Every structure is written in structure tokens, then in C-alpha cells.
Coordinates of C-alpha atoms and ligand atoms in Angstrom, one line a residue:
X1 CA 15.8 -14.3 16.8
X2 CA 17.9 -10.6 16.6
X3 CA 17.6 -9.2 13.3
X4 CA 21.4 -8.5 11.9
X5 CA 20.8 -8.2 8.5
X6 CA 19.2 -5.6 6.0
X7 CA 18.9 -5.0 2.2
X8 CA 18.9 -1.7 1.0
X9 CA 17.9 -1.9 -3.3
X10 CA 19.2 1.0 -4.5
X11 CA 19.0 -0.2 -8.5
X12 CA 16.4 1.3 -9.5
X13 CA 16.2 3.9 -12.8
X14 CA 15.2 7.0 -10.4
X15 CA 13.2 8.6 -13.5
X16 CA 11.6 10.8 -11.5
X17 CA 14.3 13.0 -10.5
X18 CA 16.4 12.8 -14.4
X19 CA 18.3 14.0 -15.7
X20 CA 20.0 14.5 -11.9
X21 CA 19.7 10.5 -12.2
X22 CA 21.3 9.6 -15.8
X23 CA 24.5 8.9 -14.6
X24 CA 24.4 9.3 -10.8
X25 CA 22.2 6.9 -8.8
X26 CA 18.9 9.2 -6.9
X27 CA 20.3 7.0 -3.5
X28 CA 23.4 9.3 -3.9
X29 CA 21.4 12.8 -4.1
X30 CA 23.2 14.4 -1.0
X31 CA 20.9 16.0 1.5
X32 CA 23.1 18.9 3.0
X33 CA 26.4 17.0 3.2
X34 CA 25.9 13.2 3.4
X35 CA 24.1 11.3 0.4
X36 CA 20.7 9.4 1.0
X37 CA 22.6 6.3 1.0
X38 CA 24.6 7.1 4.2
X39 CA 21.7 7.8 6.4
X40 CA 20.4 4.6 5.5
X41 CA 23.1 2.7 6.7
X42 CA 23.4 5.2 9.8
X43 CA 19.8 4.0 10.8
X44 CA 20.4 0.5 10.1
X45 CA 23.5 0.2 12.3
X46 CA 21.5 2.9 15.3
X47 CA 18.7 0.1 15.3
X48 CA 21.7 -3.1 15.6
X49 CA 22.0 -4.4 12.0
X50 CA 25.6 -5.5 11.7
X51 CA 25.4 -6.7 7.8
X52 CA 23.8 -4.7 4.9
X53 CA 23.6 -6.2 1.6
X54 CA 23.3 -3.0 -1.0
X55 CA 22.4 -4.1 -4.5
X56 CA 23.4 -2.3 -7.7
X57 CA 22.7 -1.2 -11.1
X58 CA 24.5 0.0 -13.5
X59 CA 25.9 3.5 -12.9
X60 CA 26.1 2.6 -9.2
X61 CA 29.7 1.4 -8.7
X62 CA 29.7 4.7 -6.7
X63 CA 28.1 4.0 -4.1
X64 CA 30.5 0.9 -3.6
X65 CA 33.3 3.7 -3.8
X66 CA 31.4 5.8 -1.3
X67 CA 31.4 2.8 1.3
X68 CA 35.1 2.3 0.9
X69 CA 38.3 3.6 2.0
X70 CA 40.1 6.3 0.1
X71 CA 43.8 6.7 0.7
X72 CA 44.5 9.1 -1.6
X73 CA 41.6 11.4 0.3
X74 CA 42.7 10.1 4.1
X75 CA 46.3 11.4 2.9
X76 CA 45.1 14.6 2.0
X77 CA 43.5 15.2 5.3
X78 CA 46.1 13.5 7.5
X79 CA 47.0 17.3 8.3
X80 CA 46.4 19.1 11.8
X81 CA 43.0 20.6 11.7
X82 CA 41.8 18.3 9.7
X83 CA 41.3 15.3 12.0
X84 CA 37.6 15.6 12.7
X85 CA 37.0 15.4 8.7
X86 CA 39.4 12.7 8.4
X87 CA 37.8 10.4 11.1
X88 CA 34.4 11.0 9.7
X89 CA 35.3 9.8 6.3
X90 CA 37.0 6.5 8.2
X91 CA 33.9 6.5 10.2
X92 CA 32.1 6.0 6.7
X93 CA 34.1 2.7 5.4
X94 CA 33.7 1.2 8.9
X95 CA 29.9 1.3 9.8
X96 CA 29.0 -2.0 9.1
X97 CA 30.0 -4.7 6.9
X98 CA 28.2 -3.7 3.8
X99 CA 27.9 -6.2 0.6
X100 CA 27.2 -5.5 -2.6
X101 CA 25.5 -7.2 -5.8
X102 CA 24.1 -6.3 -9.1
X103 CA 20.7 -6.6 -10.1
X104 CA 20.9 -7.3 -13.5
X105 CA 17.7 -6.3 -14.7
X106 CA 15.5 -3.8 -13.2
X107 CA 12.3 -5.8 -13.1
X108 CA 11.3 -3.9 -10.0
X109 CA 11.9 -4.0 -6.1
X110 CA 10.2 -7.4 -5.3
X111 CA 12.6 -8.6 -8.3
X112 CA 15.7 -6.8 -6.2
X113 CA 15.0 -8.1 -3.4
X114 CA 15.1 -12.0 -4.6
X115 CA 18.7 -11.0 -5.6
X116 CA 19.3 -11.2 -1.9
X117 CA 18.4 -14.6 -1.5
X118 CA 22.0 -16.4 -0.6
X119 CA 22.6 -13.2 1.9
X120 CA 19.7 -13.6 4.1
X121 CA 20.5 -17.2 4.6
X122 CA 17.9 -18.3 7.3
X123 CA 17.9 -15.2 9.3
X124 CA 15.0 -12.4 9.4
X125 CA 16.0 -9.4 7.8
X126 CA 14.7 -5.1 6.8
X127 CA 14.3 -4.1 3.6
X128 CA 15.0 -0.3 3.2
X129 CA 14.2 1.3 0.9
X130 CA 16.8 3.4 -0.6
X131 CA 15.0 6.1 -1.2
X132 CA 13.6 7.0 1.4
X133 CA 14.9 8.8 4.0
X134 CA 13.4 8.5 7.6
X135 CA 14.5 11.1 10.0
X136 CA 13.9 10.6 13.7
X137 CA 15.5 9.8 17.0
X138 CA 13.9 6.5 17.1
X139 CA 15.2 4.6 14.1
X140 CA 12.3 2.8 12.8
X141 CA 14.4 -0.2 11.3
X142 CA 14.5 -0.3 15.6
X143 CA 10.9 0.7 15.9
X144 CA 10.3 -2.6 13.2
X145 CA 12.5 -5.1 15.0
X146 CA 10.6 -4.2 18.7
X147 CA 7.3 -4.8 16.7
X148 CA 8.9 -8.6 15.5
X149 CA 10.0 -9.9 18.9
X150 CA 6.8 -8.6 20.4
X151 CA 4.5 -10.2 18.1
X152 CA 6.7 -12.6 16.2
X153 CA 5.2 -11.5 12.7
X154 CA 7.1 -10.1 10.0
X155 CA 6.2 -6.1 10.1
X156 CA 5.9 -3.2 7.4
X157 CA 6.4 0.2 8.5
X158 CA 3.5 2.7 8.0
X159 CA 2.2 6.3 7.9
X160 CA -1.6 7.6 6.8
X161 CA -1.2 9.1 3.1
X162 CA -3.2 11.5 1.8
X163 CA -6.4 9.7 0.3
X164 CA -5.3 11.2 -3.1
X165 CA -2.2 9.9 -2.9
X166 CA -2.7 6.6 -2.6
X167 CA -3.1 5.7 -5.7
X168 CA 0.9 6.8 -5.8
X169 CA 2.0 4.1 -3.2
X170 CA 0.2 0.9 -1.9
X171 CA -2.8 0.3 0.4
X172 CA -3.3 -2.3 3.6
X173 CA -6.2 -3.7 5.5
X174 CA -5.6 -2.8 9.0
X175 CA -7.2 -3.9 12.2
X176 CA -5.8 -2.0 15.5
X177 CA -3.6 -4.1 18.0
X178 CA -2.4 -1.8 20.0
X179 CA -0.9 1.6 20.5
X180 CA 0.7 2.6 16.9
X181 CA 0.3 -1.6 16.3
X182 CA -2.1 -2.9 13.5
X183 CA -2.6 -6.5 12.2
X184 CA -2.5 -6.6 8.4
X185 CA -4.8 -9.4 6.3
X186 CA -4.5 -8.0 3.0
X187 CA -2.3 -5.3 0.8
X188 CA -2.7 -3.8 -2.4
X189 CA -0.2 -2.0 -4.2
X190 CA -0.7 1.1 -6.4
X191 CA -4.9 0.2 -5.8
X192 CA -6.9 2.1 -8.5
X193 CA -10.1 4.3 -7.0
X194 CA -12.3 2.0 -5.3
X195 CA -9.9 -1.1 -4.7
X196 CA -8.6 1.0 -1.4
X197 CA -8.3 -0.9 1.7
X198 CA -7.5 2.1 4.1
X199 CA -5.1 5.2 3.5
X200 CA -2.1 3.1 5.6
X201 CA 0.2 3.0 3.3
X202 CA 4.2 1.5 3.2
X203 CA 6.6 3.8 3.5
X204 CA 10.4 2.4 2.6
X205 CA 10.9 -0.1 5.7
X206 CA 9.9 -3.9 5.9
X207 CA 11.0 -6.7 8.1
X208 CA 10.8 -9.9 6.9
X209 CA 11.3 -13.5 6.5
X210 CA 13.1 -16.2 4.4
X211 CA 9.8 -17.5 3.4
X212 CA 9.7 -14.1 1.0
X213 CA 11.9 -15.5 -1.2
X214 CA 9.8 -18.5 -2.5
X215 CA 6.9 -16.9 -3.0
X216 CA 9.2 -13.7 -4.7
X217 CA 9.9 -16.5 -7.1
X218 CA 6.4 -17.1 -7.8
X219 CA 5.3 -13.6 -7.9
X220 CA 4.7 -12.2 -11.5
X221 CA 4.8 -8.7 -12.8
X222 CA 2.2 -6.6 -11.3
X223 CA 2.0 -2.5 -10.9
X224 CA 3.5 -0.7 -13.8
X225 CA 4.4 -4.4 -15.2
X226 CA 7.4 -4.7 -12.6
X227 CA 7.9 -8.0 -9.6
X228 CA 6.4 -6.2 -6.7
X229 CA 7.7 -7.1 -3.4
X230 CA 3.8 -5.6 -1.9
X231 CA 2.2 -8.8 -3.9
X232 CA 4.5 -11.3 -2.7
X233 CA 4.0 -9.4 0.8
X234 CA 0.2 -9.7 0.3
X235 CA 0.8 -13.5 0.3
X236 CA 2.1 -13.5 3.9
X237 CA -0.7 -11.2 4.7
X238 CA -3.5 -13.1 3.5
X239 CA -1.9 -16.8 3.8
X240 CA 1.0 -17.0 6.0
X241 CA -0.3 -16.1 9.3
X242 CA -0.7 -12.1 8.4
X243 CA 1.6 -8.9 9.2
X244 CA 2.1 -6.6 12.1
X245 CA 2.0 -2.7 10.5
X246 CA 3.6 -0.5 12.9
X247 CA 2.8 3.1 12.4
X248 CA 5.9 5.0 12.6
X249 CA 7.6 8.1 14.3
X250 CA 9.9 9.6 12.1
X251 CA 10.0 12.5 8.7
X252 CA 10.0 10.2 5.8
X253 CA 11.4 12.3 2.6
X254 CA 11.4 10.3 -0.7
X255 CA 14.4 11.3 -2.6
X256 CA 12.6 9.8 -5.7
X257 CA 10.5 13.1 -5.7
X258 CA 11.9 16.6 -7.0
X259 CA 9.7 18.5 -4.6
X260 CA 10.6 16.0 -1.8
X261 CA 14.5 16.1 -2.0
X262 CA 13.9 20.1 -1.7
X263 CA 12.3 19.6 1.1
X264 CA 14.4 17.5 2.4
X265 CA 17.4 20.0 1.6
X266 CA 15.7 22.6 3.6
X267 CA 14.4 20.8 6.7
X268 CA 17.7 19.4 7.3
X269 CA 19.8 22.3 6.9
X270 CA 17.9 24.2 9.2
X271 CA 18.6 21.6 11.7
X272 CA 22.5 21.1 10.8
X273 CA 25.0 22.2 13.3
X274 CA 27.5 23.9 10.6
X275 CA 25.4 25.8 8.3
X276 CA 21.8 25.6 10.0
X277 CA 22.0 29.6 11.4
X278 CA 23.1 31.0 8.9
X279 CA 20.3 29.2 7.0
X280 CA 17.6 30.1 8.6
X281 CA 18.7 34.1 8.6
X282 CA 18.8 33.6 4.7
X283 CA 15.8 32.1 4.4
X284 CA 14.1 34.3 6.6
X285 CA 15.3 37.1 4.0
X286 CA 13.9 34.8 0.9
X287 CA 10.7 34.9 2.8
X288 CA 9.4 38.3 2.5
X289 CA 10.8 38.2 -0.9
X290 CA 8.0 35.2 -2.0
Ligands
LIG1 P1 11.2 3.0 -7.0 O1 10.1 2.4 -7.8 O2 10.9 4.2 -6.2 O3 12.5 3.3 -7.8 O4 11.8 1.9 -6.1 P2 12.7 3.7 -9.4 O5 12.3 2.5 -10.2 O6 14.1 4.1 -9.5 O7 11.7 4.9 -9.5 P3 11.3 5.9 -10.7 O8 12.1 5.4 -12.0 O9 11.8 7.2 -10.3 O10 9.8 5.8 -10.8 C1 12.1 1.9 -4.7 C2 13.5 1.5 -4.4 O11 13.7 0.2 -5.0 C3 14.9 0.3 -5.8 C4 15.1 1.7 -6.2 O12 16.5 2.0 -6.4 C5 14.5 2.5 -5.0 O13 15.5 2.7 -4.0 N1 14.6 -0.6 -7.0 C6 13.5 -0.4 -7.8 C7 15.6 -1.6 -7.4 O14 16.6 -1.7 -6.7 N2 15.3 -2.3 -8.5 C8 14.2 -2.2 -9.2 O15 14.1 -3.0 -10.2 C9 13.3 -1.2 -8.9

């Protein structure tokens, strides 16, 4: 079956990058020109999802703005030289057709997730993350979907952490398939020293299906006292038949991490088509200033 649908939870607190955060969501933290959110979607609709469900906190009402058309704005740029600009912001309101609903609570992302329930329907759906930012020219909700219809297993999206780090993020038992292709038996998240399956850790894309939900229901705070989605994931990996973990191409940037988002800013500027010259002479003239 195609997979059409994604949710992208984007309610979470974002303490790590406060006070940028207290009033504007982290999914919104621009990275040159477009915020996180945008390249999200961008991916989503490169790999073929037509329907996005976005869900909300408080403070986030935004982002639904963001999505939407803005007359006032079009107006304004309904003037000649302006036309590129203007069809760009069109271009935004008419990706896909995006949904919205509020998480009332932030009990954590397997808890976001079950607000999604009635939106996924029957159908097999990705989870991005919206925080994290995958950059690539193979968009891995695609690189997900591929790894579905080939091995008809819901998948997780993957990269090697450094062994330090993951402690930071969650931890799978792996057992090679093929190529960048692992089966998965078993996840941990946020494993304390010693409860490490391997250093193949989740990074901001899943692929799942509606079984998720019933077990999400059953799931009970985990990690840091929040519903995980990884436990209710682990439940599919060790009862439900297992996972396929595809390791991905792609530079993942979380925009829930100060040191990330810089990098982030700096990468991608040196790569845009506007400013990314100029960039790189000034940068070259920070250099021999460090
Ligand atoms: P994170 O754990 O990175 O987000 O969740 P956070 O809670 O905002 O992080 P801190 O406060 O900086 O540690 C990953 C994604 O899941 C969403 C977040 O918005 C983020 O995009 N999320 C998390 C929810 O939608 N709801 C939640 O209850 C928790």
C-alpha cells in the first residue's frame, strides 16, 4: 500500500534552545530563509506524501499561519519584480494538504503521536520529527517508504551515533539485511551505560502502522517520565513481527540543539544560491581571525 500520509509533532517545549523557544515554537527557527517546519513538509511532499497532519501546542498557532495564505502579504508583492517572491509564498500554502491539531498536554512524542489516531485512519504513515532537519537529495521519508514496500515492515530511519552520545537519543538491536538495510528485534530509548544494544540510533524519521496506536495507548511514561513513541516501537520490534532500520543518506541537523542550529545556519548558507558567495568570502575572513 503507498504511503500518503505523515505526522510531523511539532508541540514539544524546545527547552533546549530557550529562551529563542518561550514564545516561538524551535520547528519555526529559520535556517537561512525558510523555517525548519517548511523543509519538513518540502521532503515529505519530494518523497509522495499528499496529507500531513501537524500537531500543536500552545504558542504554535504560527506555524498554522505560516502554512496559510496571506492576502494582505500577496497584495504587497503583486508588483512587477516581485513575482518570483510572490509565487514562492503561494507555493508555501499549496504544498500539500496539511492538518492541524493540538496536543493538549505535552506528555511526550509517543503521547503526540496517539493524537493522530483519527488521521491515519487505516493507512501506513511517517512520523517526522520536527526537529530534525534532514538535508539530502534523496529524501529519506522516500528512502523509508522504498524500505516498506520492499520488506513490508514498518521502518525507522538510522545513523551510527557517537558511542557517547547515545545515552542522548535511543539504541536498536540490529542484524544486517542488506546494503544500508538492518532487521530490528529490540530498541531501547535513552539506554543508560551498559543497557546499549548497538550505537544505531533513530534519527527524526519513522514509518509506521495503525497497529501503533493500540499499543501507544498502552504504553506508560518511560524516559524523562514522558509516553515514548521508541517503547511502543520496541513492542513491534520484539512482538509484532520486528522493524526494518534503514541507514540513511542525508545531514541530519537537530534544531533542538544550540550548537546544531548554528551549524545548520552555516552549512546551508554556504550552499544557498542568494547569499552563499558572499558567505563563504566572509567567513573565510572570520577564519584567520579564530
Ligand atoms: P523533543 O523531545 O526533542 O522535543 O521531541 P522537546 O520536548 O521540545 O525537547 P526539549 O524540551 O528541548 O528537550 C521531538 C519532537 O517531538 C515533539 C517536539 O516538538 C519535537 O519536534 N514533541 C515532543 C511533541 O510534539 N509533543 C511532546 O509532548 C514532546
Amino acid at each position: 500500500m503507498s504511503v500518503k500520509k505523515a505526522i510531523i509533532p511539532a508541540a514539544g517545549l524546545g527547552t533546549r534552545v530557550l529562551p529563542a523557544t518561550k514564545a516561538m515554537p524551535k520547528e519555526m527557527l529559520p535556517i537561512v530563509d525558510k523555517p525548519a517546519i517548511q523543509y519538513l513538509v518540502e521532503e515529505a511532499v519530494k518523497s509522495g506524501i499528499t496529507d500531513i497532519l501537524i500537531i500543536l501546542g500552545r504558542n504554535k498557532g504560527i506555524i498554522e499561519d505560516h502554512f496559510d495564505r496571506n492576502p494582505e502579504l500577496e497584495t504587497a508583492l503583486s508588483k512587477p519584480g516581485k513575482e518570483k517572491m510572490l509565487e514562492e509564498c503561494l507555493g508555501i500554502a499549496n504544498l500539500a494538504n496539511i492538518f492541524f491539531v493540538r496536543q493538549k498536554q505535552t506528555l511526550g512524542l509517543g503521547h503526540a503521536v496517539l493524537t493522530g489516531k483519527a488521521f491515519v485512519g487505516d493507512d501506513p504513515f511517517v512520523v517526522i520529527y520536527g526537529d530534525d532537519v534532514i538535508v539530502g537529495d534523496d529524501p529519506v521519508c522516500a528512502q523509508l517508504i522504498r524500505a516498506y514496500e520492499k520488506y513490508h515492515r514498518p521502518a525507522v530511519g538510522v545513523n551510527q551515533v557517537p558511542w557517547e552520545d547515545v545515552s542522548r537519543y535511543c539504541s536498536l538491536k540490529t542484524t544486517p539485511i542488506e546494503d544500508n538495510c538492518f532487521f530490528v528485534d529490540d530498541m531501547i530509548e535513552k539506554p543508560k551505560k551498559g543497557q546499549e544494544f548497538s550505537n544505531y540510533s533513530i534519527l527524526g524519521r519513522v514509518l509506521l502502522e495503525p497497529e501503533i496506536f493500540e499499543i501507544l495507548e498502552h504504553t506508560a511514561p518511560g524516559a524523562n517520565n514522558e509516553i515514548q513513541l521508541t517503547d511502543a516501537m520496541a513492542v513491534v520490534a520484539r512482538e509484532r513481527g520486528g522493524m526494518t532500520a534503514v541507514e540513511f543518506t542525508g545531514k541530519h541537523y537537530d534544531m533542538g540543539n544550540k550548537l546544531c542550529v548554528m551549524q545548520a545556519q552555516v552549512e546551508m548558507s554556504l550552499k544557498h544560491p542568494e547569499i552563499g558567495p558572499a558567505f563563504r568570502e566572509y567567513l573565510k575572513e572570520i577564519a584567520k581571525t579564530l
